[in-house]
PDB file of C-alpha atoms in Angstrom:
ATOM      1  CA  MET Y   1       0.318 -21.030  -4.309  1.00 83.00           C
ATOM      2  CA  ASN Y   2      -2.718 -19.122  -4.049  1.00 92.00           C
ATOM      3  CA  LYS Y   3      -2.474 -16.098  -5.220  1.00 94.00           C
ATOM      4  CA  ASP Y   4      -5.383 -14.485  -4.345  1.00 94.00           C
ATOM      5  CA  VAL Y   5      -3.902 -11.923  -2.468  1.00 97.00           C
ATOM      6  CA  PHE Y   6      -3.477 -10.183  -6.495  1.00 97.00           C
ATOM      7  CA  PHE Y   7      -6.297 -10.028  -7.707  1.00 97.00           C
ATOM      8  CA  GLY Y   8      -7.564  -6.641  -6.080  1.00 97.00           C
ATOM      9  CA  THR Y   9      -6.688  -3.259  -4.407  1.00 98.00           C
ATOM     10  CA  ILE Y  10      -3.692  -3.634  -2.059  1.00 98.00           C
ATOM     11  CA  PRO Y  11      -2.339  -0.631  -0.410  1.00 98.00           C
ATOM     12  CA  ALA Y  12       1.107   0.300  -0.123  1.00 98.00           C
ATOM     13  CA  LEU Y  13       1.747   0.889   3.699  1.00 98.00           C
ATOM     14  CA  LEU Y  14       3.607   3.897   4.950  1.00 98.00           C
ATOM     15  CA  THR Y  15       5.968   3.822   8.347  1.00 98.00           C
ATOM     16  CA  PRO Y  16       4.807   5.253  10.873  1.00 98.00           C
ATOM     17  CA  CYS Y  17       6.795   6.848  13.814  1.00 97.00           C
ATOM     18  CA  THR Y  18       7.183   7.444  17.158  1.00 97.00           C
ATOM     19  CA  ALA Y  19       8.388  10.211  18.809  1.00 97.00           C
ATOM     20  CA  GLU Y  20      12.115   8.874  18.497  1.00 97.00           C
ATOM     21  CA  ARG Y  21      11.544   8.585  15.298  1.00 97.00           C
ATOM     22  CA  GLN Y  22      11.135   4.551  14.777  1.00 97.00           C
ATOM     23  CA  PRO Y  23       9.538   2.363  13.285  1.00 98.00           C
ATOM     24  CA  ASP Y  24       5.677   2.141  15.126  1.00 98.00           C
ATOM     25  CA  PHE Y  25       4.856  -1.498  14.617  1.00 98.00           C
ATOM     26  CA  ASP Y  26       1.402  -1.389  16.691  1.00 98.00           C
ATOM     27  CA  ALA Y  27       0.054   1.499  15.009  1.00 98.00           C
ATOM     28  CA  LEU Y  28       1.213  -0.152  11.309  1.00 98.00           C
ATOM     29  CA  VAL Y  29      -0.987  -3.346  11.907  1.00 98.00           C
ATOM     30  CA  ARG Y  30      -3.872  -1.453  13.035  1.00 98.00           C
ATOM     31  CA  LYS Y  31      -2.876   0.403   9.488  1.00 98.00           C
ATOM     32  CA  GLY Y  32      -3.002  -2.918   8.163  1.00 98.00           C
ATOM     33  CA  GLN Y  33      -5.933  -4.206   9.821  1.00 98.00           C
ATOM     34  CA  GLU Y  34      -8.370  -1.001   9.417  1.00 98.00           C
ATOM     35  CA  MET Y  35      -7.322  -1.248   5.421  1.00 98.00           C
ATOM     36  CA  MET Y  36      -8.746  -4.955   5.419  1.00 98.00           C
ATOM     37  CA  ASP Y  37     -11.961  -3.668   7.053  1.00 98.00           C
ATOM     38  CA  ALA Y  38     -12.264  -1.551   4.345  1.00 98.00           C
ATOM     39  CA  GLY Y  39     -12.053  -3.936   1.320  1.00 98.00           C
ATOM     40  CA  MET Y  40      -8.328  -4.407   0.237  1.00 98.00           C
ATOM     41  CA  SER Y  41      -7.117  -7.702  -0.438  1.00 98.00           C
ATOM     42  CA  GLY Y  42      -3.704  -7.105   1.598  1.00 98.00           C
ATOM     43  CA  VAL Y  43      -1.075  -4.816   1.792  1.00 98.00           C
ATOM     44  CA  VAL Y  44       2.430  -4.286   0.957  1.00 98.00           C
ATOM     45  CA  TYR Y  45       5.404  -3.794   3.298  1.00 97.00           C
ATOM     46  CA  CYS Y  46       7.982  -2.305   2.760  1.00 91.00           C
ATOM     47  CA  GLY Y  47       8.317  -1.011  -0.622  1.00 89.00           C
ATOM     48  CA  SER Y  48       9.032   2.759  -2.042  1.00 90.00           C
ATOM     49  CA  CYS Y  49       5.996   4.125   0.602  1.00 94.00           C
ATOM     50  CA  GLY Y  50       7.404   2.091   3.742  1.00 93.00           C
ATOM     51  CA  ASP Y  51      10.807   3.704   3.247  1.00 95.00           C
ATOM     52  CA  TRP Y  52      12.987   0.844   3.081  1.00 95.00           C
ATOM     53  CA  PRO Y  53      16.700   2.159   2.132  1.00 94.00           C
ATOM     54  CA  LEU Y  54      16.015   4.186   5.456  1.00 96.00           C
ATOM     55  CA  LEU Y  55      15.121   0.544   7.983  1.00 97.00           C
ATOM     56  CA  THR Y  56      17.184  -1.845   9.159  1.00 97.00           C
ATOM     57  CA  ASP Y  57      16.681  -5.220   7.656  1.00 97.00           C
ATOM     58  CA  GLU Y  58      15.086  -6.439  11.007  1.00 98.00           C
ATOM     59  CA  GLN Y  59      13.211  -3.451  11.309  1.00 98.00           C
ATOM     60  CA  ARG Y  60      11.722  -4.269   7.993  1.00 98.00           C
ATOM     61  CA  MET Y  61      10.886  -8.534   9.286  1.00 98.00           C
ATOM     62  CA  GLU Y  62       9.868  -7.231  12.349  1.00 98.00           C
ATOM     63  CA  GLY Y  63       6.668  -5.385  10.683  1.00 98.00           C
ATOM     64  CA  VAL Y  64       5.989  -7.829   7.918  1.00 98.00           C
ATOM     65  CA  GLU Y  65       6.114 -10.598  10.932  1.00 98.00           C
ATOM     66  CA  ARG Y  66       3.291  -8.620  13.255  1.00 98.00           C
ATOM     67  CA  LEU Y  67       1.778  -7.723  10.573  1.00 98.00           C
ATOM     68  CA  THR Y  68       1.016 -11.447   9.202  1.00 98.00           C
ATOM     69  CA  LYS Y  69       1.297 -12.864  12.314  1.00 98.00           C
ATOM     70  CA  ALA Y  70      -2.359 -10.241  13.561  1.00 98.00           C
ATOM     71  CA  GLY Y  71      -3.899 -11.752  10.142  1.00 98.00           C
ATOM     72  CA  VAL Y  72      -3.055  -9.145   7.585  1.00 98.00           C
ATOM     73  CA  PRO Y  73      -2.328 -11.141   3.905  1.00 98.00           C
ATOM     74  CA  VAL Y  74       1.865  -9.485   3.187  1.00 98.00           C
ATOM     75  CA  ILE Y  75       2.889  -8.676   0.178  1.00 98.00           C
ATOM     76  CA  VAL Y  76       6.868  -7.993   1.109  1.00 98.00           C
ATOM     77  CA  GLY Y  77       9.415  -5.753  -0.768  1.00 97.00           C
ATOM     78  CA  THR Y  78      13.036  -7.069  -1.220  1.00 97.00           C
ATOM     79  CA  GLY Y  79      14.459  -3.584  -2.083  1.00 95.00           C
ATOM     80  CA  ALA Y  80      18.205  -3.717  -0.727  1.00 95.00           C
ATOM     81  CA  VAL Y  81      21.288  -2.399  -2.573  1.00 92.00           C
ATOM     82  CA  ASN Y  82      22.395  -6.143  -2.724  1.00 95.00           C
ATOM     83  CA  THR Y  83      21.502  -9.513  -3.068  1.00 97.00           C
ATOM     84  CA  LYS Y  84      22.389 -11.455   0.172  1.00 97.00           C
ATOM     85  CA  SER Y  85      19.565  -8.546   1.877  1.00 97.00           C
ATOM     86  CA  ALA Y  86      17.075  -9.282  -1.016  1.00 97.00           C
ATOM     87  CA  VAL Y  87      17.402 -13.296  -0.188  1.00 98.00           C
ATOM     88  CA  ALA Y  88      17.534 -12.956   3.550  1.00 98.00           C
ATOM     89  CA  HIS Y  89      14.044 -10.589   2.637  1.00 98.00           C
ATOM     90  CA  ALA Y  90      12.670 -13.594   0.590  1.00 98.00           C
ATOM     91  CA  ALA Y  91      13.191 -15.936   3.012  1.00 98.00           C
ATOM     92  CA  HIS Y  92      11.637 -14.817   5.648  1.00 98.00           C
ATOM     93  CA  ALA Y  93       8.814 -13.970   3.831  1.00 98.00           C
ATOM     94  CA  GLN Y  94       8.238 -17.945   2.950  1.00 98.00           C
ATOM     95  CA  LYS Y  95       8.809 -18.585   6.696  1.00 98.00           C
ATOM     96  CA  ILE Y  96       6.604 -16.617   8.135  1.00 98.00           C
ATOM     97  CA  GLY Y  97       3.898 -17.359   5.415  1.00 97.00           C
ATOM     98  CA  ALA Y  98       3.808 -13.981   4.003  1.00 98.00           C
ATOM     99  CA  ALA Y  99       1.345 -13.787   1.095  1.00 98.00           C
ATOM    100  CA  GLY Y 100       3.603 -13.261  -1.585  1.00 98.00           C
ATOM    101  CA  LEU Y 101       6.159 -10.914  -2.628  1.00 98.00           C
ATOM    102  CA  MET Y 102       7.405  -8.047  -4.505  1.00 97.00           C
ATOM    103  CA  VAL Y 103      10.885  -8.508  -6.119  1.00 97.00           C
ATOM    104  CA  ILE Y 104      12.576  -5.063  -7.047  1.00 94.00           C
ATOM    105  CA  PRO Y 105      15.854  -4.938  -8.573  1.00 94.00           C
ATOM    106  CA  ARG Y 106      19.063  -4.781  -7.882  1.00 93.00           C
ATOM    107  CA  VAL Y 107      19.679  -1.379  -6.996  1.00 90.00           C
ATOM    108  CA  LEU Y 108      22.838   0.542  -7.109  1.00 86.00           C
ATOM    109  CA  SER Y 109      25.324  -1.744  -8.142  1.00 88.00           C
ATOM    110  CA  ARG Y 110      25.260  -2.916 -11.566  1.00 89.00           C
ATOM    111  CA  GLY Y 111      22.284  -1.711 -11.897  1.00 86.00           C
ATOM    112  CA  GLN Y 112      22.126  -2.029 -15.685  1.00 89.00           C
ATOM    113  CA  SER Y 113      23.068  -4.962 -16.115  1.00 94.00           C
ATOM    114  CA  VAL Y 114      20.402  -8.034 -17.739  1.00 94.00           C
ATOM    115  CA  VAL Y 115      23.358 -10.634 -16.457  1.00 96.00           C
ATOM    116  CA  ALA Y 116      23.099  -9.266 -12.852  1.00 95.00           C
ATOM    117  CA  GLN Y 117      19.747  -8.610 -12.643  1.00 95.00           C
ATOM    118  CA  ARG Y 118      18.767 -12.106 -13.935  1.00 97.00           C
ATOM    119  CA  ASN Y 119      21.031 -13.606 -11.124  1.00 97.00           C
ATOM    120  CA  HIS Y 120      19.195 -11.304  -8.858  1.00 97.00           C
ATOM    121  CA  PHE Y 121      16.031 -12.532  -9.896  1.00 97.00           C
ATOM    122  CA  LYS Y 122      16.657 -15.859  -9.900  1.00 98.00           C
ATOM    123  CA  ALA Y 123      18.301 -15.470  -6.429  1.00 98.00           C
ATOM    124  CA  ILE Y 124      14.841 -13.896  -4.441  1.00 98.00           C
ATOM    125  CA  LEU Y 125      12.590 -16.328  -6.218  1.00 98.00           C
ATOM    126  CA  ASP Y 126      14.622 -19.400  -5.158  1.00 98.00           C
ATOM    127  CA  ALA Y 127      14.340 -18.135  -1.462  1.00 98.00           C
ATOM    128  CA  ALA Y 128      10.761 -18.296  -1.616  1.00 98.00           C
ATOM    129  CA  PRO Y 129       9.860 -20.959  -3.769  1.00 97.00           C
ATOM    130  CA  ASP Y 130       6.309 -21.138  -2.373  1.00 97.00           C
ATOM    131  CA  VAL Y 131       5.936 -17.320  -2.203  1.00 98.00           C
ATOM    132  CA  PRO Y 132       3.701 -15.986  -5.194  1.00 98.00           C
ATOM    133  CA  ALA Y 133       5.959 -12.767  -6.617  1.00 98.00           C
ATOM    134  CA  VAL Y 134       5.485  -9.668  -9.336  1.00 98.00           C
ATOM    135  CA  ILE Y 135       8.607  -8.050 -10.631  1.00 97.00           C
ATOM    136  CA  TYR Y 136       8.176  -4.180 -10.154  1.00 96.00           C
ATOM    137  CA  ASN Y 137       9.107  -2.347 -12.573  1.00 94.00           C
ATOM    138  CA  SER Y 138      10.157   0.747 -11.851  1.00 90.00           C
ATOM    139  CA  PRO Y 139      11.936   3.441 -13.570  1.00 83.00           C
ATOM    140  CA  TYR Y 140      13.247   4.802 -10.128  1.00 83.00           C
ATOM    141  CA  TYR Y 141      14.994   1.916  -9.557  1.00 86.00           C
ATOM    142  CA  GLY Y 142      16.557   2.460 -13.017  1.00 86.00           C
ATOM    143  CA  TYR Y 143      16.235  -1.142 -15.045  1.00 91.00           C
ATOM    144  CA  ALA Y 144      13.227  -2.569 -17.037  1.00 93.00           C
ATOM    145  CA  THR Y 145      12.777  -5.218 -16.952  1.00 95.00           C
ATOM    146  CA  ARG Y 146      11.547  -6.430 -20.658  1.00 95.00           C
ATOM    147  CA  ALA Y 147       9.198 -10.035 -21.597  1.00 96.00           C
ATOM    148  CA  ASP Y 148      12.733 -11.636 -22.697  1.00 96.00           C
ATOM    149  CA  LEU Y 149      13.896 -11.666 -19.135  1.00 96.00           C
ATOM    150  CA  PHE Y 150      10.403 -12.405 -17.482  1.00 97.00           C
ATOM    151  CA  PHE Y 151       9.545 -15.378 -19.609  1.00 96.00           C
ATOM    152  CA  ALA Y 152      13.405 -16.751 -18.910  1.00 97.00           C
ATOM    153  CA  LEU Y 153      13.226 -16.346 -14.957  1.00 98.00           C
ATOM    154  CA  ARG Y 154       9.650 -17.468 -15.175  1.00 97.00           C
ATOM    155  CA  ALA Y 155      10.457 -20.488 -17.284  1.00 97.00           C
ATOM    156  CA  GLU Y 156      12.753 -21.932 -14.313  1.00 97.00           C
ATOM    157  CA  HIS Y 157      10.370 -20.948 -11.305  1.00 98.00           C
ATOM    158  CA  LYS Y 158       6.764 -20.683 -11.472  1.00 95.00           C
ATOM    159  CA  ASN Y 159       6.418 -18.742  -8.288  1.00 98.00           C
ATOM    160  CA  LEU Y 160       6.954 -15.829 -10.511  1.00 98.00           C
ATOM    161  CA  ILE Y 161       3.538 -14.942 -11.733  1.00 97.00           C
ATOM    162  CA  GLY Y 162       3.213 -11.435 -12.515  1.00 97.00           C
ATOM    163  CA  PHE Y 163       4.488  -7.804 -13.131  1.00 97.00           C
ATOM    164  CA  LYS Y 164       3.987  -5.073 -11.452  1.00 97.00           C
ATOM    165  CA  GLU Y 165       4.454  -1.867 -13.737  1.00 96.00           C
ATOM    166  CA  PHE Y 166       5.284   1.956 -12.233  1.00 95.00           C
ATOM    167  CA  GLY Y 167       5.230   3.160 -15.096  1.00 91.00           C
ATOM    168  CA  GLY Y 168       3.356   5.622 -17.046  1.00 92.00           C
ATOM    169  CA  LYS Y 169       1.061   4.903 -20.191  1.00 95.00           C
ATOM    170  CA  ALA Y 170       3.027   3.215 -22.884  1.00 95.00           C
ATOM    171  CA  ASP Y 171       4.998   1.166 -20.305  1.00 95.00           C
ATOM    172  CA  MET Y 172       1.935  -0.361 -19.087  1.00 95.00           C
ATOM    173  CA  SER Y 173       0.823  -1.066 -22.554  1.00 97.00           C
ATOM    174  CA  TYR Y 174       4.142  -2.171 -22.899  1.00 96.00           C
ATOM    175  CA  ALA Y 175       3.394  -5.094 -20.072  1.00 96.00           C
ATOM    176  CA  ALA Y 176       0.160  -5.772 -21.200  1.00 97.00           C
ATOM    177  CA  GLU Y 177       1.440  -6.421 -25.370  1.00 96.00           C
ATOM    178  CA  HIS Y 178       4.327  -8.036 -24.608  1.00 96.00           C
ATOM    179  CA  ILE Y 179       3.493  -9.930 -21.022  1.00 95.00           C
ATOM    180  CA  THR Y 180       0.625 -10.559 -19.559  1.00 95.00           C
ATOM    181  CA  SER Y 181      -1.305 -11.033 -22.427  1.00 93.00           C
ATOM    182  CA  HIS Y 182       1.162 -13.642 -23.739  1.00 87.00           C
ATOM    183  CA  ASP Y 183       0.151 -16.665 -20.901  1.00 86.00           C
ATOM    184  CA  ASP Y 184      -3.061 -16.324 -19.091  1.00 88.00           C
ATOM    185  CA  GLU Y 185      -1.613 -17.198 -15.741  1.00 92.00           C
ATOM    186  CA  VAL Y 186       0.837 -14.369 -16.017  1.00 96.00           C
ATOM    187  CA  ILE Y 187      -1.049 -11.094 -14.315  1.00 97.00           C
ATOM    188  CA  LEU Y 188      -0.942  -7.392 -14.114  1.00 98.00           C
ATOM    189  CA  MET Y 189      -0.642  -5.196 -11.715  1.00 97.00           C
ATOM    190  CA  VAL Y 190      -1.395  -1.383 -11.974  1.00 98.00           C
ATOM    191  CA  GLY Y 191       1.280  -0.061  -9.929  1.00 95.00           C
ATOM    192  CA  VAL Y 192       0.981   3.841 -10.514  1.00 96.00           C
ATOM    193  CA  ASP Y 193      -1.794   5.739  -8.599  1.00 96.00           C
ATOM    194  CA  THR Y 194      -1.678   7.982 -11.967  1.00 96.00           C
ATOM    195  CA  GLU Y 195      -2.915   5.142 -14.488  1.00 97.00           C
ATOM    196  CA  VAL Y 196      -5.717   2.553 -12.777  1.00 98.00           C
ATOM    197  CA  TYR Y 197      -7.589   3.206 -15.222  1.00 98.00           C
ATOM    198  CA  HIS Y 198      -5.723   3.214 -18.217  1.00 98.00           C
ATOM    199  CA  GLY Y 199      -4.175  -0.448 -16.784  1.00 98.00           C
ATOM    200  CA  PHE Y 200      -7.579  -1.456 -15.667  1.00 98.00           C
ATOM    201  CA  ALA Y 201      -9.810  -0.520 -18.700  1.00 97.00           C
ATOM    202  CA  LYS Y 202      -6.935  -0.879 -21.244  1.00 97.00           C
ATOM    203  CA  CYS Y 203      -4.703  -3.271 -20.411  1.00 97.00           C
ATOM    204  CA  GLY Y 204      -6.686  -5.437 -18.702  1.00 97.00           C
ATOM    205  CA  ALA Y 205      -4.808  -5.833 -15.264  1.00 98.00           C
ATOM    206  CA  ALA Y 206      -6.006  -8.011 -12.504  1.00 97.00           C
ATOM    207  CA  GLY Y 207      -5.165  -5.726  -9.471  1.00 98.00           C
ATOM    208  CA  ALA Y 208      -3.232  -2.832  -8.216  1.00 98.00           C
ATOM    209  CA  ILE Y 209      -0.766  -1.186  -5.690  1.00 97.00           C
ATOM    210  CA  THR Y 210      -1.368   1.545  -4.807  1.00 97.00           C
ATOM    211  CA  GLY Y 211      -0.007   4.768  -2.539  1.00 96.00           C
ATOM    212  CA  ILE Y 212      -2.900   7.347  -2.529  1.00 96.00           C
ATOM    213  CA  GLY Y 213      -5.499   4.213  -1.524  1.00 97.00           C
ATOM    214  CA  THR Y 214      -3.913   3.985   2.174  1.00 97.00           C
ATOM    215  CA  ILE Y 215      -5.198   7.600   2.381  1.00 97.00           C
ATOM    216  CA  PHE Y 216      -8.552   7.585   0.788  1.00 98.00           C
ATOM    217  CA  PRO Y 217      -9.036   3.645   0.738  1.00 98.00           C
ATOM    218  CA  LYS Y 218     -13.063   4.539  -0.170  1.00 98.00           C
ATOM    219  CA  GLU Y 219     -12.075   6.770  -3.321  1.00 98.00           C
ATOM    220  CA  ALA Y 220      -9.401   3.951  -4.450  1.00 98.00           C
ATOM    221  CA  LEU Y 221     -11.562   0.653  -4.270  1.00 98.00           C
ATOM    222  CA  LEU Y 222     -14.319   3.119  -5.996  1.00 98.00           C
ATOM    223  CA  GLN Y 223     -11.968   3.706  -8.197  1.00 98.00           C
ATOM    224  CA  VAL Y 224     -11.187   0.595  -9.255  1.00 98.00           C
ATOM    225  CA  ALA Y 225     -14.417  -1.414  -9.202  1.00 98.00           C
ATOM    226  CA  LEU Y 226     -15.484   1.596 -12.401  1.00 98.00           C
ATOM    227  CA  SER Y 227     -12.525   0.802 -13.970  1.00 98.00           C
ATOM    228  CA  ARG Y 228     -13.427  -3.099 -13.509  1.00 98.00           C
ATOM    229  CA  ARG Y 229     -16.593  -2.337 -15.348  1.00 98.00           C
ATOM    230  CA  ALA Y 230     -15.249  -0.009 -17.931  1.00 98.00           C
ATOM    231  CA  ALA Y 231     -12.873  -2.715 -19.117  1.00 98.00           C
ATOM    232  CA  GLU Y 232     -16.018  -4.809 -19.604  1.00 97.00           C
ATOM    233  CA  GLY Y 233     -17.641  -2.077 -22.070  1.00 97.00           C
ATOM    234  CA  CYS Y 234     -20.129   0.311 -19.453  1.00 98.00           C
ATOM    235  CA  PRO Y 235     -20.262   3.868 -21.135  1.00 98.00           C
ATOM    236  CA  GLU Y 236     -21.590   5.321 -18.049  1.00 98.00           C
ATOM    237  CA  ALA Y 237     -19.091   3.269 -15.557  1.00 98.00           C
ATOM    238  CA  ASP Y 238     -15.824   4.307 -17.789  1.00 98.00           C
ATOM    239  CA  LEU Y 239     -17.042   8.073 -17.882  1.00 98.00           C
ATOM    240  CA  ARG Y 240     -17.019   8.116 -13.886  1.00 98.00           C
ATOM    241  CA  ALA Y 241     -13.973   6.530 -13.847  1.00 98.00           C
ATOM    242  CA  ARG Y 242     -12.476   8.473 -16.115  1.00 98.00           C
ATOM    243  CA  GLU Y 243     -14.051  11.852 -13.940  1.00 98.00           C
ATOM    244  CA  LEU Y 244     -12.839  10.288 -10.412  1.00 98.00           C
ATOM    245  CA  ALA Y 245      -9.218  10.071 -12.160  1.00 98.00           C
ATOM    246  CA  GLU Y 246      -8.757  13.053 -13.310  1.00 98.00           C
ATOM    247  CA  ALA Y 247     -10.274  14.507  -9.395  1.00 97.00           C
ATOM    248  CA  PHE Y 248      -8.133  12.314  -8.195  1.00 96.00           C
ATOM    249  CA  SER Y 249      -5.161  13.551 -10.187  1.00 95.00           C
ATOM    250  CA  VAL Y 250      -2.858  16.111  -8.441  1.00 96.00           C
ATOM    251  CA  LEU Y 251      -2.625  13.769  -5.349  1.00 97.00           C
ATOM    252  CA  ALA Y 252      -2.539  10.407  -7.828  1.00 95.00           C
ATOM    253  CA  LYS Y 253       0.364  13.028  -8.522  1.00 95.00           C
ATOM    254  CA  PHE Y 254       2.669  12.649  -5.719  1.00 96.00           C
ATOM    255  CA  ASP Y 255       3.174   8.612  -5.891  1.00 94.00           C
ATOM    256  CA  GLU Y 256       5.209  10.123  -8.747  1.00 92.00           C
ATOM    257  CA  GLY Y 257       7.851  12.258  -7.074  1.00 92.00           C
ATOM    258  CA  VAL Y 258      11.056  11.836  -5.493  1.00 93.00           C
ATOM    259  CA  ASP Y 259       8.828  12.794  -2.008  1.00 97.00           C
ATOM    260  CA  LEU Y 260       5.818  10.571  -2.065  1.00 96.00           C
ATOM    261  CA  VAL Y 261       6.185   9.395   1.281  1.00 97.00           C
ATOM    262  CA  LEU Y 262       6.512  13.056   3.102  1.00 98.00           C
ATOM    263  CA  TYR Y 263       2.860  13.835   0.372  1.00 98.00           C
ATOM    264  CA  PHE Y 264       1.402  11.098   2.013  1.00 98.00           C
ATOM    265  CA  LYS Y 265       2.676  11.469   5.528  1.00 98.00           C
ATOM    266  CA  HIS Y 266       1.166  14.837   5.734  1.00 98.00           C
ATOM    267  CA  LEU Y 267      -2.047  13.781   4.391  1.00 98.00           C
ATOM    268  CA  MET Y 268      -2.458  11.036   7.083  1.00 98.00           C
ATOM    269  CA  VAL Y 269      -1.861  13.797   9.421  1.00 98.00           C
ATOM    270  CA  LEU Y 270      -4.831  15.766   7.355  1.00 98.00           C
ATOM    271  CA  LYS Y 271      -6.895  12.806   8.745  1.00 97.00           C
ATOM    272  CA  GLY Y 272      -5.625  12.990  11.981  1.00 97.00           C
ATOM    273  CA  GLU Y 273      -3.383  10.443  12.370  1.00 97.00           C
ATOM    274  CA  GLU Y 274      -0.430  11.645  14.295  1.00 97.00           C
ATOM    275  CA  GLU Y 275       1.855   8.911  14.084  1.00 97.00           C
ATOM    276  CA  TYR Y 276       1.972   9.337  10.676  1.00 98.00           C
ATOM    277  CA  ARG Y 277       3.500  13.181  11.591  1.00 97.00           C
ATOM    278  CA  LEU Y 278       7.194  12.321  12.062  1.00 97.00           C
ATOM    279  CA  ASN Y 279       9.251  10.658   9.600  1.00 97.00           C
ATOM    280  CA  ILE Y 280      12.639   8.799   9.921  1.00 96.00           C
ATOM    281  CA  TYR Y 281      14.773  11.112   9.177  1.00 96.00           C
ATOM    282  CA  GLU Y 282      14.135  14.618  10.414  1.00 96.00           C
ATOM    283  CA  THR Y 283      15.353  16.372   7.806  1.00 97.00           C
ATOM    284  CA  ASP Y 284      12.855  14.666   5.793  1.00 97.00           C
ATOM    285  CA  ALA Y 285      10.042  17.421   5.507  1.00 97.00           C
ATOM    286  CA  LEU Y 286       7.989  18.874   3.234  1.00 98.00           C
ATOM    287  CA  SER Y 287       8.777  22.809   2.476  1.00 98.00           C
ATOM    288  CA  PRO Y 288       5.812  24.958   3.352  1.00 98.00           C
ATOM    289  CA  SER Y 289       4.691  25.725  -0.086  1.00 98.00           C
ATOM    290  CA  GLN Y 290       4.649  22.072  -0.400  1.00 98.00           C
ATOM    291  CA  ALA Y 291       2.731  21.648   2.909  1.00 98.00           C
ATOM    292  CA  LYS Y 292       0.397  23.873   1.589  1.00 98.00           C
ATOM    293  CA  PHE Y 293      -0.578  22.911  -2.088  1.00 98.00           C
ATOM    294  CA  CYS Y 294      -1.084  19.747  -0.196  1.00 98.00           C
ATOM    295  CA  GLU Y 295      -3.594  20.815   1.750  1.00 98.00           C
ATOM    296  CA  ALA Y 296      -5.417  22.559  -0.341  1.00 98.00           C
ATOM    297  CA  GLN Y 297      -5.673  19.524  -3.018  1.00 98.00           C
ATOM    298  CA  PHE Y 298      -6.861  17.611  -0.417  1.00 98.00           C
ATOM    299  CA  HIS Y 299      -9.803  19.631   0.872  1.00 98.00           C
ATOM    300  CA  GLN Y 300     -10.757  19.985  -2.573  1.00 98.00           C
ATOM    301  CA  PHE Y 301     -10.955  16.596  -3.134  1.00 98.00           C
ATOM    302  CA  ASN Y 302     -12.852  15.944  -0.565  1.00 98.00           C
ATOM    303  CA  ARG Y 303     -15.360  18.273  -1.506  1.00 98.00           C
ATOM    304  CA  TRP Y 304     -15.414  16.856  -5.184  1.00 98.00           C
ATOM    305  CA  PHE Y 305     -15.702  13.758  -4.178  1.00 98.00           C
ATOM    306  CA  ALA Y 306     -18.300  14.688  -1.510  1.00 98.00           C
ATOM    307  CA  ASN Y 307     -21.043  15.897  -4.237  1.00 97.00           C
ATOM    308  CA  TRP Y 308     -19.807  13.560  -6.971  1.00 98.00           C
ATOM    309  CA  SER Y 309     -20.162  10.522  -5.307  1.00 97.00           C
ATOM    310  CA  LYS Y 310     -24.335  11.445  -4.539  1.00 97.00           C
ATOM    311  CA  GLN Y 311     -25.350  11.044  -8.370  1.00 93.00           C
ATOM    312  CA  GLY Y 312     -26.702   7.445  -7.661  1.00 94.00           C
ATOM    313  CA  GLY Y 313     -26.174   4.914 -10.895  1.00 96.00           C
ATOM    314  CA  VAL Y 314     -22.929   3.040 -11.729  1.00 97.00           C
ATOM    315  CA  ILE Y 315     -21.959   5.004  -8.398  1.00 97.00           C
ATOM    316  CA  ALA Y 316     -24.144   3.659  -6.105  1.00 97.00           C
ATOM    317  CA  GLU Y 317     -23.448   0.015  -7.608  1.00 97.00           C
ATOM    318  CA  CYS Y 318     -20.127  -0.012  -7.410  1.00 97.00           C
ATOM    319  CA  MET Y 319     -19.249   1.955  -3.461  1.00 90.00           C
TER     320      MET Y 319
END
């Protein structure tokens, strides 16, 4: 079982839209290929950034299959309101040769039940036994997977190889202390843009799944590289990684909010990518104030990075 894709930086792709507010799969594939050309190890589709609750199962599967056929390693999001749908996405991922699974908890129905979640996870892992999978832990899904359940599942499902943590520092530290440090074969994925430095430098993360990296691939890859060097004990890299994390902080914070897709799509438009101007629902839009704030942060970060990145030293080594 090849799990190499998880040992890199992995952008969570947005869903570009046609003029009819339908998924633009040609644009999706172009973006996936662009991310690979930039140095990413693979992509995620459909996670939260891909608006999985707003797409049909057929649309999600088409996006995954189009990316895979184009040679882009895809980690497939299995978010669903029922186990049958989640299992269908996992089985499809195995059938088409996807690179991995992101196993998302059962939402809405019995979302707080440990028994329900165990059975949900088991069904997904059973449906794709040859596809390496990470459990996606996020406070937004209303359920926290703890160490006892993770290792009970791993004892029966060898394709469960890691843990993606979307929570803050305390959640990341819990995952490192009680789950991913228990077994050298289990990997920790940083799952939120605000905790890249902490995840790598303090918690031993093996890889990162990023939202902001879809907009700023060069900068996100540099942040991971500096954070890895910081984990190895390089003081200069530690300083530079923290400086970049601070400069990224407002843009990265969008990843934690309910409007993350709206902000990230607006940032894409600021880069000149018109296929991200529309959202699937017409009523999903930033307020004029939010848009103006986003634009100011985008331009401020670009100015800062253009100057900061000229310093040489470990920055140049990691770029």
